[in-house]
Amino acid sequence: MGEFELIRQFFTRPTPRAVLGVGDDCALLQPAPGMQLAISSDMLVSGRHFFADADPYALGHKALAVNLSDLAACGAKPLAFTLALALPQADPAWLEPFAKGMLALADAHGCELIGGDTTQGPLNICITVFGEVPPGRALLRSGAQAGDDIYVSGTLGDARLALQASLQKLNLAEDAMSAACLRMDMPTARVELGMALRGIATAAADVSDGLLGDLGHILERSDVSATIYTEVVQGTMHNAAEARACGQDVLAFALAGGDDYELVFTAAPANRAAVAAASESSNTIVTRIGHIDANTARKPCLRLIGADGTLLPDRYASFDHFST
Amino acid sequence: MGEFELIRQFFTRPTPRAVLGVGDDCALLQPAPGMQLAISSDMLVSGRHFFADADPYALGHKALAVNLSDLAACGAKPLAFTLALALPQADPAWLEPFAKGMLALADAHGCELIGGDTTQGPLNICITVFGEVPPGRALLRSGAQAGDDIYVSGTLGDARLALQASLQKLNLAEDAMSAACLRMDMPTARVELGMALRGIATAAADVSDGLLGDLGHILERSDVSATIYTEVVQGTMHNAAEARACGQDVLAFALAGGDDYELVFTAAPANRAAVAAASESSNTIVTRIGHIDANTARKPCLRLIGADGTLLPDRYASFDHFST
């Protein structure tokens, strides 16, 4: 089967909102008058971001979800995406479920596949996603203020727990394993929460590389420090007790596990009711985990407070794609 | 050196036209009022689209040029791009010239790097490029009409000639080799020509997979046939004589060599002076190579007429990333 035939068969869909979709040199998009376009690009590599034998349906879902998560962190409404795909071979038995998983999530968010590229090569999935947001309403990393509350959505650490269990570093009961794997393989992008937080959150980022690292980006760009209550963070995690019983550093999973695709965001204490309303309207749990402090040193500083109120050493470095 | 440090060092640039550039979850772009956004994405894989030891400066140039070529084919003005990059290792000695080659071309076209992703993996370069075009003025593949002239820009076949010489399948004199390699390694995207052809060309595509294949896309989407004069096509090629003396099928290089990044376009005969003016104003040679015919069968048909006026067999199949 040729490249063009492949594209046609699995990825050509009606694109009612785009002026022109798959099949020309470019796709054409007509942004709504006055709206800003939010753009993000993520590349997923076999053996690094997913196992080579990953279920293709889940992988299709995840590849788009991690991109939608970036739109969520900006409070942008998903519009469209492009897909560039390098494949070792053109295997319809893999491509069909992969496309289905991806397009099911795309349909759920009204996000159209408008173009892309297919080539032979080591499995690599690169998606660029487009969303829209009214001017001045995007959630940025740079707006956190001393005194703001810090929140996370959903649960943290479950994806890392699933990874450790997959690598046979710990045993989980069957139910716990399924739940954790679902979080690793089929993450939920917090798109509705992000949009609901426009005008409420002062800063936001998505938690893809671990809470501390991604919160660190907010601190750096906002030029502020933060205090985090680690027991509260750990409390968001499912199955923390089982993991601890297996001798795992559960707190490290929650603080620096990565692959969570939750939102970490800040908001003024005066907006607690508004945050609760955004949580409710988007049907997404949020947990207040700490607060923003003014910088006392020249660099942003992250204080971790343990269960007994003592300061923990900051040994929970963020995941880095090159240094780990 | 960590991932984030790498990005900062080589790829963070001022982005005066974007609302928000590299460093947040999304970039923010404010399209000019009423304009349509043209979007294209191309993925380049080591060992498939370039040699693993390719000069990084030239590779940086080429990776962006092949994307700009898609904008050119739509007549769009380049605005911005995202870069997703998988690298075996974070090597500043490679990254610095790669970034320089890419950003020099970006600067020449006023095209800003606004975001992207970096990860470890087999070398893979995925660029998504954004351009703008007034509504209804984009050049599409679908507008060719029976009776239209067919043109190509620049020269065809030189990149394939360079590839064959690099693989030691033929010998070229040093000057000829340098000229051919420049065409393979540092292609010129015909952006100015594409913009100048708005309102003049009835259809256009960029020649990335070989003239016949890419013209074939125009025929298919316009539901028309075509006649091409092969001697005229071959006449655009540099060093055709040397290559033929080495026993190479020179015509195949020009018709189906691939990697040319020229434009193939159609225009009504009444617009010959306008095409000449667009060629002149964009400082880009164009050559009239044939004409569009009405379909006589159910499928588009491509007739190749040789030097002596006889019909050639169509054995010049297009390059396909999976079937070759």
XYZ file of C-alpha atoms in Angstrom:
648
model
C 0.000 0.000 0.000
C 1.427 3.386 -0.982
C 1.873 6.376 1.289
C -0.936 8.401 -0.257
C -3.344 5.498 -0.178
C -2.559 4.943 3.514
C -3.247 8.546 4.369
C -6.503 8.497 2.481
C -7.684 5.293 4.067
C -7.142 6.056 7.721
C -6.703 9.752 8.172
C -8.839 11.598 5.633
C -11.915 12.898 7.408
C -14.419 15.633 6.732
C -13.063 18.958 8.059
C -16.151 21.158 8.191
C -14.440 23.908 10.181
C -11.214 24.130 8.180
C -11.330 25.931 4.845
C -9.174 23.149 3.383
C -8.113 19.878 5.024
C -5.821 16.929 4.198
C -4.733 16.535 0.557
C -3.196 19.816 -0.608
C 0.241 21.314 0.046
C -1.164 23.224 3.015
C -4.292 23.136 5.100
C -6.187 26.420 5.371
C -7.675 27.629 8.633
C -9.782 30.757 9.046
C -9.400 31.908 12.664
C -12.474 33.480 14.207
C -12.252 37.292 14.024
C -9.975 38.724 16.707
C -9.079 35.404 18.324
C -5.500 34.448 19.085
C -4.161 31.104 17.960
C -2.486 28.894 20.601
C -0.012 26.465 19.037
C 1.898 23.565 20.569
C 3.963 20.708 19.186
C 4.934 17.442 20.906
C 6.999 14.562 19.606
C 6.600 11.021 20.959
C 9.407 8.540 20.311
C 9.112 4.771 20.557
C 11.110 3.342 23.475
C 11.283 6.752 25.125
C 7.704 7.969 25.553
C 5.973 4.625 25.016
C 6.822 0.943 24.713
C 7.311 -0.270 21.136
C 4.496 -2.788 21.629
C 2.053 -0.237 23.102
C -1.574 -0.760 22.210
C -2.054 1.358 19.070
C -5.541 2.603 20.014
C -4.276 3.909 23.374
C -1.173 5.331 21.706
C -3.277 7.254 19.188
C -5.281 8.666 22.093
C -2.208 9.561 24.137
C -0.331 11.229 21.280
C -3.176 13.704 20.823
C -3.964 13.983 24.559
C -0.475 15.225 25.450
C -0.881 17.992 22.876
C -4.392 18.893 24.005
C -2.929 19.125 27.502
C -0.738 22.017 26.316
C -3.800 23.812 24.961
C -5.528 23.160 28.301
C -2.623 24.794 30.131
C -3.225 27.935 28.033
C -6.994 27.871 28.449
C -7.363 27.495 24.680
C -10.241 25.805 22.880
C -9.003 23.030 20.541
C -9.588 23.661 16.831
C -7.381 21.448 14.689
C -4.147 19.472 14.512
C -1.563 18.130 12.093
C -0.013 14.673 12.397
C 3.458 13.745 11.154
C 4.169 10.058 11.474
C 7.312 8.000 10.856
C 6.541 4.278 10.669
C 8.857 1.295 10.271
C 6.311 -0.205 7.879
C 2.846 0.600 6.611
C 0.826 -1.898 8.613
C -2.951 -1.432 8.383
C -3.447 -3.668 11.445
C -1.560 -1.046 13.475
C -2.659 2.082 11.635
C -6.376 1.443 11.850
C -6.641 1.273 15.671
C -4.045 4.041 16.018
C -6.141 6.349 13.838
C -9.326 5.315 15.641
C -7.926 6.104 19.095
C -6.633 9.450 17.944
C -9.723 10.476 16.022
C -12.118 9.409 18.793
C -10.398 11.864 21.137
C -10.248 14.490 18.375
C -13.998 14.144 17.815
C -14.676 14.435 21.549
C -12.952 17.829 21.502
C -14.143 18.999 18.063
C -10.489 19.082 16.989
C -10.011 18.388 13.264
C -7.096 16.567 11.642
C -6.225 19.010 8.847
C -2.914 17.753 7.479
C 0.460 16.209 8.099
C 3.057 13.871 6.723
C 3.799 10.144 6.645
C 7.196 8.615 6.081
C 9.204 5.486 6.737
C 11.490 5.548 9.771
C 11.766 4.588 13.437
C 8.306 5.024 14.988
C 7.841 8.705 15.803
C 4.622 10.645 16.283
C 4.704 14.423 16.018
C 1.493 16.360 16.498
C 1.039 20.119 16.263
C -2.202 21.350 17.741
C -4.087 24.627 17.268
C -6.520 26.209 19.642
C -8.131 29.597 20.008
C -8.304 31.967 22.925
C -9.582 35.551 23.216
C -6.743 38.127 23.236
C -5.236 38.610 26.695
C -7.134 35.641 28.160
C -4.544 32.892 27.641
C -3.190 31.320 30.835
C 0.568 31.879 30.893
C 3.372 30.608 33.092
C 4.421 34.117 33.945
C 1.527 35.506 36.001
C 1.921 33.908 39.454
C 1.960 36.394 42.380
C 3.207 36.046 45.952
C 0.264 34.985 48.095
C -1.475 33.001 45.330
C -2.715 29.512 46.082
C -1.243 26.620 44.088
C -3.526 23.879 42.774
C -3.244 20.680 40.789
C -6.016 18.948 38.890
C -6.808 15.240 39.123
C -4.217 12.809 40.434
C -0.434 12.772 40.284
C 1.978 9.841 40.258
C -0.318 7.159 38.881
C 1.351 7.036 35.485
C 4.737 6.539 37.118
C 3.291 3.878 39.359
C 2.010 2.051 36.277
C 5.403 2.395 34.614
C 7.202 0.898 37.620
C 4.694 -1.940 37.766
C 5.082 -2.554 34.018
C 8.823 -2.793 34.559
C 8.088 -5.324 37.338
C 9.591 -3.160 40.040
C 6.476 -3.565 42.138
C 3.327 -5.674 42.206
C -0.136 -4.190 42.209
C -3.487 -5.883 42.633
C -5.234 -6.363 39.288
C -7.754 -3.548 39.776
C -5.107 -1.103 40.946
C -2.889 -2.046 38.007
C -5.700 -1.470 35.473
C -6.541 1.909 36.985
C -2.893 3.015 37.004
C -2.280 1.776 33.456
C -5.304 3.659 32.226
C -3.776 6.830 33.625
C -0.449 6.064 31.902
C -1.857 4.916 28.574
C -4.981 7.036 28.145
C -4.353 10.358 29.918
C -7.121 12.942 30.150
C -6.284 16.415 28.868
C -7.906 18.976 31.183
C -9.229 21.110 28.351
C -12.537 22.106 29.960
C -10.835 23.036 33.235
C -8.264 25.164 31.399
C -10.988 27.084 29.589
C -12.993 27.479 32.820
C -9.921 28.972 34.532
C -9.612 31.911 32.087
C -9.664 35.083 34.131
C -9.321 33.106 37.391
C -5.899 31.422 37.307
C -2.929 33.788 37.395
C -0.562 31.162 35.884
C -0.814 27.596 34.630
C 1.301 24.814 33.125
C 0.613 21.213 32.282
C 2.331 18.556 34.378
C 4.106 16.426 31.783
C 7.619 16.168 33.216
C 6.687 16.000 36.903
C 5.027 18.503 39.229
C 8.189 20.052 40.624
C 9.756 20.607 37.219
C 6.644 22.079 35.658
C 5.824 24.215 38.684
C 9.476 25.267 38.464
C 8.788 26.752 35.028
C 6.001 28.854 36.526
C 8.275 30.017 39.360
C 11.060 30.902 36.974
C 8.910 32.798 34.498
C 6.900 34.508 37.251
C 10.039 35.212 39.315
C 8.499 33.879 42.529
C 9.053 31.040 45.024
C 6.654 28.413 46.359
C 5.780 26.240 49.337
C 4.252 22.809 48.667
C 2.632 20.485 51.217
C 3.828 17.068 50.098
C 1.250 14.990 52.000
C -1.499 16.792 50.117
C 0.198 16.116 46.794
C 0.697 12.465 47.669
C -2.916 12.277 48.752
C -4.055 12.868 45.174
C -2.437 9.572 44.128
C -4.352 6.327 43.805
C -2.871 3.219 45.403
C -0.170 5.069 47.281
C -0.400 2.579 50.147
C 0.222 -0.499 47.966
C 3.188 1.160 46.333
C 4.698 2.161 49.657
C 4.260 -1.386 50.916
C 6.432 -2.486 47.967
C 9.192 -0.171 49.134
C 8.620 2.438 46.434
C 9.298 6.144 46.953
C 5.686 7.119 46.463
C 6.291 10.785 47.068
C 8.819 10.877 44.239
C 6.167 9.449 41.903
C 3.736 12.214 42.813
C 6.269 15.051 42.799
C 8.430 14.082 39.849
C 6.931 11.018 38.185
C 5.994 12.618 34.901
C 3.352 11.730 32.295
C 0.501 13.033 34.484
C -1.007 15.563 32.032
C -2.702 17.389 34.857
C -2.706 21.162 35.258
C -0.741 22.976 37.945
C -2.054 26.520 38.366
C -2.116 29.474 40.683
C -4.961 31.768 41.739
C -5.488 34.479 44.320
C -7.075 33.308 47.612
C -9.964 35.677 46.858
C -10.774 33.399 43.915
C -11.171 30.141 45.880
C -14.895 30.014 45.201
C -14.293 30.767 41.521
C -11.735 27.933 41.322
C -14.237 25.599 42.974
C -16.864 26.646 40.440
C -14.453 26.040 37.545
C -13.671 22.615 38.997
C -17.349 21.827 39.235
C -18.329 23.121 35.800
C -15.501 21.174 34.161
C -16.179 18.076 36.273
C -12.512 17.976 37.294
C -11.191 17.567 40.829
C -8.684 20.198 41.894
C -6.566 20.140 45.048
C -4.894 23.091 46.754
C -1.322 21.966 47.433
C 0.516 25.098 48.571
C 1.123 28.760 47.946
C 3.341 31.192 46.068
C 5.941 33.175 48.041
C 7.986 36.218 47.151
C 11.570 35.417 46.210
C 13.926 35.930 49.127
C 17.059 34.874 47.258
C 17.987 35.781 43.699
C 16.574 32.500 42.355
C 13.100 30.989 42.761
C 13.046 28.582 45.655
C 10.740 25.604 46.142
C 10.075 24.564 49.769
C 8.626 21.104 50.384
C 6.836 20.720 53.731
C 6.371 17.144 54.970
C 3.564 15.599 57.040
C 5.064 16.718 60.328
C 5.620 20.282 59.159
C 9.359 19.902 58.602
C 11.184 21.076 55.517
C 12.099 18.198 53.172
C 15.316 18.161 51.176
C 14.608 18.954 47.507
C 15.984 15.771 46.009
C 13.055 15.314 43.665
C 14.637 16.604 40.509
C 12.418 16.890 37.478
C 12.552 14.441 34.666
C 14.817 15.689 31.907
C 14.815 13.973 28.519
C 18.586 14.180 28.226
C 19.955 14.103 31.750
C 18.111 10.972 32.891
C 23.418 19.896 29.349
C 19.703 19.585 30.070
C 16.901 19.744 27.547
C 15.645 23.140 28.621
C 19.096 24.654 28.649
C 19.681 23.357 25.123
C 16.500 24.918 23.851
C 17.333 28.216 25.455
C 20.847 28.294 24.134
C 20.247 27.614 20.478
C 16.626 28.143 19.681
C 15.277 30.984 21.805
C 15.039 34.083 19.658
C 13.101 37.300 19.883
C 9.663 36.794 18.310
C 8.440 40.334 17.723
C 5.483 39.268 15.594
C 4.179 36.444 17.788
C 2.244 37.400 20.907
C 4.163 34.720 22.802
C 7.113 32.626 21.606
C 9.220 29.731 22.919
C 8.990 28.950 26.640
C 5.334 28.512 27.582
C 2.985 25.574 27.043
C 1.782 27.117 23.796
C 2.910 29.866 21.488
C 0.337 32.548 20.736
C -0.131 33.949 17.262
C -2.493 36.801 16.365
C -3.401 36.382 12.695
C -3.931 39.603 10.747
C -7.642 40.456 10.561
C -9.452 38.405 7.928
C -6.418 36.474 6.728
C -6.444 32.701 6.361
C -3.728 30.611 7.924
C -1.901 28.127 5.669
C -0.398 25.244 7.664
C 1.936 22.461 6.616
C 3.979 19.842 8.441
C 6.957 17.829 7.146
C 9.008 15.196 8.907
C 12.614 14.453 7.899
C 14.127 11.155 9.008
C 17.834 10.365 9.154
C 18.850 7.772 6.561
C 15.681 8.371 4.576
C 15.586 12.081 3.765
C 19.225 12.860 4.505
C 22.478 11.070 5.277
C 23.221 10.644 8.987
C 26.472 12.589 8.520
C 24.830 15.459 6.611
C 26.293 18.888 7.263
C 24.154 20.254 10.130
C 24.029 23.834 8.774
C 22.696 22.638 5.414
C 20.320 20.238 7.154
C 18.895 23.039 9.282
C 18.341 25.041 6.102
C 16.776 22.148 4.230
C 14.417 21.112 7.030
C 12.829 24.557 6.992
C 13.074 25.005 3.204
C 10.971 21.924 2.456
C 8.240 23.341 4.694
C 8.461 26.833 3.200
C 8.100 25.135 -0.169
C 4.624 23.957 0.861
C 3.673 27.523 1.778
C 5.054 28.654 -1.597
C 2.812 26.135 -3.353
C -0.178 27.789 -1.659
C 0.987 31.330 -2.356
C 1.155 31.971 1.390
C 3.449 34.448 3.134
C 5.557 32.734 5.847
C 4.834 33.862 9.425
C 6.154 31.357 11.937
C 7.090 27.742 12.569
C 7.460 25.146 15.314
C 10.351 22.677 15.499
C 10.158 19.231 17.099
C 13.488 17.495 17.225
C 14.515 13.988 18.288
C 18.276 13.720 18.802
C 20.441 10.718 19.689
C 22.399 12.992 22.008
C 22.519 16.661 22.943
C 25.633 17.698 21.041
C 26.256 21.452 20.936
C 28.762 20.983 18.091
C 25.889 19.696 15.958
C 23.064 21.810 17.365
C 24.742 25.159 16.928
C 25.289 24.975 13.140
C 21.934 23.214 12.713
C 20.150 26.084 14.462
C 22.187 28.654 12.513
C 21.312 27.176 9.136
C 17.652 26.981 10.038
C 17.400 30.426 11.585
C 19.316 32.127 8.752
C 16.665 30.920 6.313
C 13.912 31.785 8.792
C 15.261 35.338 9.077
C 15.471 35.676 5.303
C 11.738 34.972 5.119
C 10.689 36.791 8.309
C 9.483 33.441 9.656
C 9.713 33.182 13.462
C 10.492 30.054 15.491
C 7.707 30.185 18.072
C 7.844 26.811 19.805
C 8.427 23.111 19.643
C 9.802 20.119 21.444
C 13.149 18.386 21.970
C 13.592 14.769 22.957
C 16.060 11.924 22.780
C 15.584 9.441 19.952
C 16.711 8.519 16.452
C 17.397 11.779 14.590
C 14.075 13.161 13.353
C 13.174 16.727 12.437
C 9.520 17.717 12.306
C 8.624 21.284 11.373
C 5.148 22.767 11.172
C 5.002 26.055 9.319
C 2.372 28.799 9.303
C 1.747 31.332 6.578
C -1.009 33.776 5.743
C -2.987 34.299 2.587
C -6.009 36.478 1.835
C -9.277 34.478 1.766
C -9.899 32.819 -1.585
C -6.426 33.654 -2.897
C -4.569 30.467 -1.896
C -3.197 28.411 -4.781
C -4.802 24.970 -4.610
C -4.201 21.717 -6.429
C -7.791 21.601 -7.567
C -8.124 24.541 -9.980
C -6.435 23.370 -13.210
C -8.586 23.722 -16.352
C -8.326 22.072 -19.774
C -6.312 24.361 -22.019
C -4.136 25.764 -19.192
C -0.389 25.900 -19.665
C 1.793 23.887 -17.263
C 4.955 25.450 -15.865
C 7.781 24.501 -13.531
C 10.063 26.869 -11.674
C 13.858 26.580 -11.596
C 15.536 23.288 -12.425
C 14.483 19.676 -11.983
C 16.590 16.557 -11.468
C 19.708 18.159 -10.002
C 19.076 16.877 -6.485
C 18.710 13.321 -7.797
C 21.853 13.761 -9.863
C 23.714 14.787 -6.694
C 22.288 11.811 -4.825
C 23.435 9.376 -7.514
C 26.886 10.965 -7.545
C 27.069 10.825 -3.723
C 26.256 7.117 -3.955
C 29.102 6.847 -6.498
C 26.832 5.722 -9.292
C 28.294 8.357 -11.585
C 31.195 10.793 -11.681
C 30.762 14.505 -12.107
C 33.374 17.185 -12.594
C 34.041 19.064 -9.361
C 32.125 22.203 -10.339
C 29.134 20.244 -11.547
C 29.163 18.160 -8.367
C 29.202 21.257 -6.120
C 26.346 22.834 -8.030
C 24.251 19.665 -7.896
C 24.970 19.087 -4.192
C 23.936 22.639 -3.411
C 20.581 21.906 -5.026
C 20.231 18.700 -2.972
C 21.465 20.071 0.340
C 20.285 23.693 0.289
C 17.089 23.818 -1.765
C 15.415 27.159 -2.477
C 11.760 27.441 -1.504
C 9.960 29.464 -4.199
C 8.073 31.608 -1.710
C 8.191 34.878 -3.674
C 7.080 33.175 -6.881
C 4.162 31.495 -5.101
C 2.966 34.815 -3.708
C 3.407 36.516 -7.097
C 1.250 33.819 -8.725
C -1.831 34.584 -6.584
C -4.697 35.312 -8.948
C -2.645 34.104 -11.943
C -2.011 30.379 -11.420
C -5.110 28.168 -11.522
C -3.390 25.365 -9.566
C -0.008 24.723 -7.966
C 1.932 22.095 -6.020
C 5.494 21.833 -4.872
C 7.708 19.246 -6.528
C 9.029 17.229 -3.610
C 8.392 13.650 -4.719
C 9.104 14.120 -8.435
C 7.371 16.163 -11.126
C 5.101 13.427 -12.431
C 3.851 12.427 -9.000
C 3.209 15.960 -7.846
C 1.644 17.043 -11.126
C -0.416 13.854 -10.749
C -1.907 15.273 -7.535
C -3.010 18.369 -9.461
C -4.549 16.226 -12.212
C -6.377 14.058 -9.725
C -7.771 16.892 -7.641
C -8.620 19.007 -10.700
C -10.011 15.990 -12.603
C -8.043 16.768 -15.762
C -5.284 15.197 -17.888
C -1.980 16.624 -19.104
C 0.575 16.548 -21.900
C 4.223 17.129 -20.991
C 7.120 17.771 -23.410
C 9.962 15.789 -21.855
C 12.828 17.479 -23.710
C 11.736 20.807 -22.246
C 11.639 19.343 -18.734
C 15.048 17.761 -19.173
C 16.340 21.062 -20.517
C 15.825 22.673 -17.108
C 18.426 20.318 -15.597
C 22.055 21.307 -15.101
C 24.716 18.858 -16.249
C 22.322 16.599 -18.097
C 24.991 15.833 -20.705
C 27.583 14.620 -18.172
C 25.026 12.424 -16.480
C 23.888 10.903 -19.760
C 27.509 10.201 -20.690
C 27.719 8.137 -17.465
C 24.822 6.005 -18.681
C 22.260 7.557 -16.311
C 18.571 7.874 -17.163
C 18.632 11.642 -17.056
C 15.007 12.009 -18.014
C 13.980 9.908 -15.009
C 15.912 12.284 -12.740
C 14.029 15.277 -14.120
C 10.596 13.643 -14.216
C 10.684 11.600 -11.026
C 13.907 12.353 -9.154
C 12.367 14.032 -6.139
C 13.766 16.593 -3.686
C 13.507 19.454 -6.204
C 11.317 21.837 -4.147
C 10.276 23.686 -7.270
C 6.708 24.690 -8.069
C 4.634 23.034 -10.769
C 1.662 25.235 -11.663
C -0.962 25.857 -14.273
C -2.248 29.107 -15.767
C -4.484 30.095 -18.664
C -2.645 30.947 -21.929
C -4.134 34.441 -21.639
C -1.969 34.883 -18.543
C 1.411 34.155 -20.172
C 2.537 37.762 -19.783
C 1.365 37.778 -16.170
C 3.316 34.563 -15.470
C 6.392 36.135 -17.057
C 5.946 39.202 -14.858
C 5.601 37.022 -11.726
C 8.762 35.171 -12.755
C 10.583 38.468 -13.194
C 9.356 40.113 -9.999
C 10.272 37.017 -7.951
C 13.586 36.590 -9.757
C 12.720 32.949 -10.481
C 13.016 31.224 -13.851
C 9.862 29.441 -14.979
C 9.574 27.089 -17.956
C 6.417 26.144 -19.818
C 6.518 22.348 -20.109
C 3.097 21.326 -21.419
C -0.626 21.824 -21.141
C -3.716 20.589 -19.371
C -6.206 18.430 -21.328
C -9.769 17.427 -20.610
C -10.087 13.865 -19.340
C -11.007 11.472 -22.104
C -11.038 8.370 -19.891
C -12.468 8.110 -16.401
C -9.040 8.679 -14.820
C -6.589 11.534 -15.321
C -4.019 10.639 -17.959
C -0.486 11.976 -18.279
C 0.976 11.952 -21.802
C 4.745 12.323 -22.178
C 5.886 13.575 -25.586
C 9.535 12.921 -26.490
C 11.981 14.953 -28.596
C 10.741 13.500 -31.863
C 7.089 14.077 -31.015
C 6.360 10.438 -30.148
C 4.453 9.331 -27.085
C 6.757 7.903 -24.388
C 5.725 5.007 -22.157
C 4.870 6.245 -18.669
C 7.396 4.224 -16.722
C 8.468 7.139 -14.574
C 6.558 6.303 -11.456
C 6.662 8.813 -8.642
C 8.743 8.335 -5.558
C 6.676 6.825 -2.766
C 8.078 6.689 0.758
C 6.773 3.186 1.321
C 6.716 1.491 -2.070
C 10.338 2.252 -3.005
